[in-house]
Amino acid sequence: MLTAPTRWRAWREAVGGRPTLNLAHRIVVGVLGVVVLAIGIVTIPYPGPGWLIVFAGLGILATGFAWAHRALHWTRGRYHRAMGWYAARGLLVRGLAAIATVTLVVATLWLLGTLGLIGGWIGVEWELLRSPLFQ
């Protein structure tokens, strides 16, 4: 019996041997991977699995494109190096990074109108909460 990686390779080689099916596969992988990657990039500064989604998007793209496979390994290496650097910093640097992240999140929520929407839900109609983009 074939193992899962061997079955995947056999299936991929069969698809690769049929030009129309290979093109369809690459289009689906490309579109799905780019959508997941874009969602991951947007969600990086927010609490939650932003980087995990980025790696998932690159992983999807890597199933059909060699450049994405290289980008996945390069990005993963840079991520681990950056997180190692961050973990080695003192409390002041980590605190400043946390403040910068919270500031970025609040600013984007304000610009997108989320703060005004939530304020309306709870009865707080402050002009300050309204986004300058949607007035």
Coordinates of C-alpha atoms in Angstrom, one line a residue, residues 1-102:
M1 CA 0.0 0.0 0.0
L2 CA 1.3 3.5 -0.9
T3 CA 1.9 6.0 1.9
A4 CA 0.1 9.4 1.8
P5 CA 3.1 11.4 0.4
T6 CA 3.6 8.7 -2.3
R7 CA -0.1 8.7 -3.3
W8 CA 0.0 12.5 -3.4
R9 CA 3.1 12.5 -5.7
A10 CA 1.5 9.8 -7.9
W11 CA -1.7 11.8 -8.2
R12 CA 0.2 15.0 -8.9
E13 CA 2.3 13.3 -11.6
A14 CA -0.9 12.0 -13.2
V15 CA -2.4 15.5 -13.2
G16 CA 0.9 16.9 -14.5
G17 CA 0.8 14.6 -17.4
R18 CA -2.6 16.0 -18.6
P19 CA -2.1 19.6 -19.7
T20 CA -5.7 20.8 -19.3
L21 CA -6.1 19.2 -15.9
N22 CA -2.7 20.5 -14.8
L23 CA -3.7 24.0 -15.9
A24 CA -7.0 23.8 -14.0
H25 CA -5.2 22.4 -10.9
R26 CA -2.6 25.3 -11.0
I27 CA -5.4 27.9 -11.4
V28 CA -7.3 26.5 -8.4
V29 CA -4.2 26.2 -6.3
G30 CA -3.1 29.7 -7.3
V31 CA -6.4 31.4 -6.6
L32 CA -7.0 29.6 -3.3
G33 CA -3.4 30.1 -2.1
V34 CA -3.4 33.8 -2.9
V35 CA -6.8 34.3 -1.1
V36 CA -5.6 32.5 2.0
L37 CA -2.2 34.3 1.9
A38 CA -3.9 37.7 1.5
I39 CA -6.2 37.0 4.5
G40 CA -3.2 35.9 6.5
I41 CA -1.2 39.1 5.7
V42 CA -4.2 41.2 6.7
T43 CA -4.6 39.4 10.0
I44 CA -1.0 39.4 11.1
P45 CA -1.3 42.4 13.5
Y46 CA -4.5 41.1 15.0
P47 CA -4.7 38.6 17.9
G48 CA -5.1 35.2 16.4
P49 CA -3.4 32.9 13.9
G50 CA -2.3 35.5 11.3
W51 CA 1.1 34.0 10.7
L52 CA -0.4 30.5 10.7
I53 CA -2.7 31.6 7.9
V54 CA 0.2 33.1 5.9
F55 CA 2.1 29.8 6.2
A56 CA -1.1 27.9 5.2
G57 CA -1.5 30.1 2.1
L58 CA 2.2 29.6 1.1
G59 CA 1.7 25.9 1.8
I60 CA -1.2 25.7 -0.6
L61 CA 0.7 27.6 -3.2
A62 CA 3.7 25.4 -2.7
T63 CA 1.7 22.3 -3.8
G64 CA 1.7 23.8 -7.3
F65 CA 4.5 26.2 -7.6
A66 CA 8.3 25.8 -6.8
W67 CA 8.8 29.5 -6.1
A68 CA 6.1 29.3 -3.3
H69 CA 7.9 26.3 -1.8
R70 CA 11.1 28.3 -1.6
A71 CA 9.2 31.3 -0.3
L72 CA 7.6 29.2 2.4
H73 CA 10.9 27.9 3.7
W74 CA 12.5 31.4 3.5
T75 CA 9.6 33.0 5.3
R76 CA 9.5 30.3 8.0
G77 CA 13.2 30.8 8.6
R78 CA 12.8 34.6 8.9
Y79 CA 9.8 34.2 11.2
H80 CA 11.7 31.9 13.6
R81 CA 14.7 34.2 13.6
A82 CA 12.5 37.3 14.3
M83 CA 10.6 35.5 17.1
G84 CA 13.9 34.4 18.6
W85 CA 15.2 37.9 18.5
Y86 CA 11.9 39.2 20.0
A87 CA 12.0 36.6 22.8
A88 CA 15.6 37.6 23.7
R89 CA 14.7 41.3 24.2
G90 CA 13.9 42.8 27.5
L91 CA 10.6 43.7 28.9
L92 CA 10.8 47.3 27.6
V93 CA 11.1 46.3 24.0
R94 CA 8.4 43.6 24.3
G95 CA 6.1 46.2 26.0
L96 CA 6.8 48.8 23.3
A97 CA 6.0 46.2 20.6
A98 CA 2.8 45.3 22.4
I99 CA 1.8 49.0 22.5
A100 CA 2.6 49.4 18.8
T101 CA 0.5 46.3 17.9
V102 CA -2.5 47.5 20.0

